[in-house]
PDB file of C-alpha atoms in Angstrom:
ATOM      1  CA  MET A   1      85.211 128.483  97.657  1.00 81.00           C
ATOM      2  CA  THR A   2      89.017 128.051  97.201  1.00 88.00           C
ATOM      3  CA  THR A   3      89.780 129.489 100.446  1.00 91.00           C
ATOM      4  CA  PHE A   4      86.996 127.166 102.364  1.00 92.00           C
ATOM      5  CA  ILE A   5      88.361 124.130 100.543  1.00 91.00           C
ATOM      6  CA  ILE A   6      92.163 125.236 101.312  1.00 93.00           C
ATOM      7  CA  THR A   7      91.043 125.721 105.087  1.00 94.00           C
ATOM      8  CA  ALA A   8      89.314 122.504 105.132  1.00 93.00           C
ATOM      9  CA  ILE A   9      92.526 120.409 103.663  1.00 93.00           C
ATOM     10  CA  VAL A  10      94.488 122.271 106.648  1.00 94.00           C
ATOM     11  CA  VAL A  11      92.080 121.397 109.363  1.00 95.00           C
ATOM     12  CA  ILE A  12      91.884 117.652 108.056  1.00 94.00           C
ATOM     13  CA  CYS A  13      95.929 117.628 107.967  1.00 94.00           C
ATOM     14  CA  LEU A  14      95.849 118.491 111.276  1.00 95.00           C
ATOM     15  CA  SER A  15      93.709 116.101 112.152  1.00 93.00           C
ATOM     16  CA  LEU A  16      95.547 113.705 110.573  1.00 93.00           C
ATOM     17  CA  VAL A  17      98.436 114.254 113.017  1.00 94.00           C
ATOM     18  CA  ALA A  18      96.316 113.567 116.003  1.00 93.00           C
ATOM     19  CA  VAL A  19      94.952 110.477 114.397  1.00 92.00           C
ATOM     20  CA  ILE A  20      98.654 109.220 113.718  1.00 93.00           C
ATOM     21  CA  TYR A  21      99.510 110.079 117.359  1.00 93.00           C
ATOM     22  CA  ARG A  22      96.544 107.924 118.684  1.00 91.00           C
ATOM     23  CA  MET A  23      97.315 105.141 116.324  1.00 89.00           C
ATOM     24  CA  VAL A  24     100.932 105.055 117.351  1.00 91.00           C
ATOM     25  CA  LYS A  25     100.374 105.752 121.103  1.00 90.00           C
ATOM     26  CA  GLY A  26      96.751 104.191 121.890  1.00 80.00           C
ATOM     27  CA  PRO A  27      96.497 102.674 125.061  1.00 87.00           C
ATOM     28  CA  SER A  28      94.617  99.833 123.442  1.00 87.00           C
ATOM     29  CA  ALA A  29      94.432  97.881 120.335  1.00 85.00           C
ATOM     30  CA  SER A  30      90.842  98.964 119.812  1.00 85.00           C
ATOM     31  CA  ASP A  31      91.706 102.659 120.012  1.00 88.00           C
ATOM     32  CA  ARG A  32      94.422 101.942 117.331  1.00 89.00           C
ATOM     33  CA  VAL A  33      91.672 100.261 115.262  1.00 87.00           C
ATOM     34  CA  VAL A  34      89.351 103.361 115.582  1.00 89.00           C
ATOM     35  CA  ALA A  35      92.388 105.657 114.733  1.00 90.00           C
ATOM     36  CA  LEU A  36      93.023 103.428 111.682  1.00 89.00           C
ATOM     37  CA  ASP A  37      89.579 103.848 110.480  1.00 90.00           C
ATOM     38  CA  SER A  38      89.659 107.829 111.099  1.00 92.00           C
ATOM     39  CA  LEU A  39      93.006 107.644 109.238  1.00 92.00           C
ATOM     40  CA  GLY A  40      91.180 106.218 106.221  1.00 91.00           C
ATOM     41  CA  VAL A  41      88.094 108.372 106.258  1.00 93.00           C
ATOM     42  CA  SER A  42      90.505 111.504 106.695  1.00 93.00           C
ATOM     43  CA  VAL A  43      92.850 110.675 103.676  1.00 94.00           C
ATOM     44  CA  ILE A  44      89.568 109.787 101.358  1.00 94.00           C
ATOM     45  CA  SER A  45      88.104 113.360 102.328  1.00 94.00           C
ATOM     46  CA  LEU A  46      91.363 114.995 101.811  1.00 94.00           C
ATOM     47  CA  ILE A  47      91.611 113.302  98.216  1.00 94.00           C
ATOM     48  CA  ALA A  48      87.945 114.508  97.564  1.00 94.00           C
ATOM     49  CA  LEU A  49      88.784 118.002  98.599  1.00 93.00           C
ATOM     50  CA  PHE A  50      91.861 117.986  96.471  1.00 93.00           C
ATOM     51  CA  SER A  51      89.585 116.536  93.474  1.00 93.00           C
ATOM     52  CA  VAL A  52      87.043 119.257  94.001  1.00 92.00           C
ATOM     53  CA  LEU A  53      89.886 121.915  94.066  1.00 92.00           C
ATOM     54  CA  VAL A  54      91.479 120.778  90.915  1.00 92.00           C
ATOM     55  CA  GLU A  55      88.081 120.224  89.292  1.00 90.00           C
ATOM     56  CA  THR A  56      88.498 116.684  88.028  1.00 89.00           C
ATOM     57  CA  SER A  57      86.827 113.332  88.471  1.00 89.00           C
ATOM     58  CA  PHE A  58      90.029 111.241  88.157  1.00 89.00           C
ATOM     59  CA  PHE A  59      90.235 110.533  91.696  1.00 90.00           C
ATOM     60  CA  LEU A  60      86.775 109.094  92.197  1.00 92.00           C
ATOM     61  CA  GLU A  61      88.074 105.631  91.406  1.00 93.00           C
ATOM     62  CA  ILE A  62      90.928 106.175  93.978  1.00 93.00           C
ATOM     63  CA  ILE A  63      88.471 107.416  96.608  1.00 93.00           C
ATOM     64  CA  LEU A  64      86.228 104.202  96.109  1.00 94.00           C
ATOM     65  CA  LEU A  65      89.338 102.025  96.299  1.00 94.00           C
ATOM     66  CA  LEU A  66      90.291 103.424  99.664  1.00 93.00           C
ATOM     67  CA  ALA A  67      87.115 103.276 101.021  1.00 93.00           C
ATOM     68  CA  ILE A  68      86.680  99.737 100.363  1.00 94.00           C
ATOM     69  CA  LEU A  69      90.328  98.987 101.621  1.00 93.00           C
ATOM     70  CA  SER A  70      89.632 100.843 104.847  1.00 90.00           C
ATOM     71  CA  PHE A  71      86.411  99.212 105.359  1.00 91.00           C
ATOM     72  CA  ILE A  72      88.098  95.679 105.211  1.00 92.00           C
ATOM     73  CA  GLY A  73      90.942  96.582 107.009  1.00 89.00           C
ATOM     74  CA  THR A  74      88.724  97.989 109.952  1.00 87.00           C
ATOM     75  CA  VAL A  75      86.326  94.810 109.813  1.00 88.00           C
ATOM     76  CA  ALA A  76      89.547  92.444 109.874  1.00 88.00           C
ATOM     77  CA  PHE A  77      91.256  94.208 112.710  1.00 86.00           C
ATOM     78  CA  SER A  78      88.105  94.346 114.592  1.00 85.00           C
ATOM     79  CA  LYS A  79      87.409  90.739 114.192  1.00 86.00           C
ATOM     80  CA  PHE A  80      90.654  89.830 115.199  1.00 85.00           C
ATOM     81  CA  ILE A  81      90.620  91.942 118.285  1.00 84.00           C
ATOM     82  CA  GLU A  82      87.415  90.285 119.186  1.00 82.00           C
ATOM     83  CA  LYS A  83      88.004  86.571 118.492  1.00 78.00           C
ATOM     84  CA  GLY A  84      91.849  86.483 117.938  1.00 76.00           C
ATOM     85  CA  ASP A  85      91.223  85.017 114.435  1.00 73.00           C
ATOM     86  CA  ILE A  86      90.395  86.904 111.032  1.00 70.00           C
ATOM     87  CA  ILE A  87      88.916  83.530 109.181  1.00 72.00           C
ATOM     88  CA  LYS A  88      87.448  80.709 111.359  1.00 73.00           C
ATOM     89  CA  ARG A  89      88.443  77.381 109.624  1.00 72.00           C
ATOM     90  CA  ASP A  90      86.543  74.267 110.425  1.00 74.00           C
ATOM     91  CA  ASN A  91      89.413  71.608 110.930  1.00 72.00           C
ATOM     92  CA  SER A  92      86.868  68.843 111.738  1.00 71.00           C
ATOM     93  CA  ARG A  93      86.298  67.597 108.088  1.00 63.00           C
TER      94      ARG A  93
END
């Protein structure tokens, strides 16, 4: 079981390198947003695998916090790309 987890960690680390490359060199902003979302999922899975490896539930709160931040970041960037504004204010009042 430990060998499988370590192999999965290595594969995820390799995918992190590819995702970071895409985030830096992405031809468009939407590619970078997708890469940022993939980066969040990869980091979450790395922490989860490490948590299983060391047999502790201490990292579950960190995983939950990163998932929430990753989701909010992805939604905010997507909305910014789509409309050019994250929060729409009503100035007619």
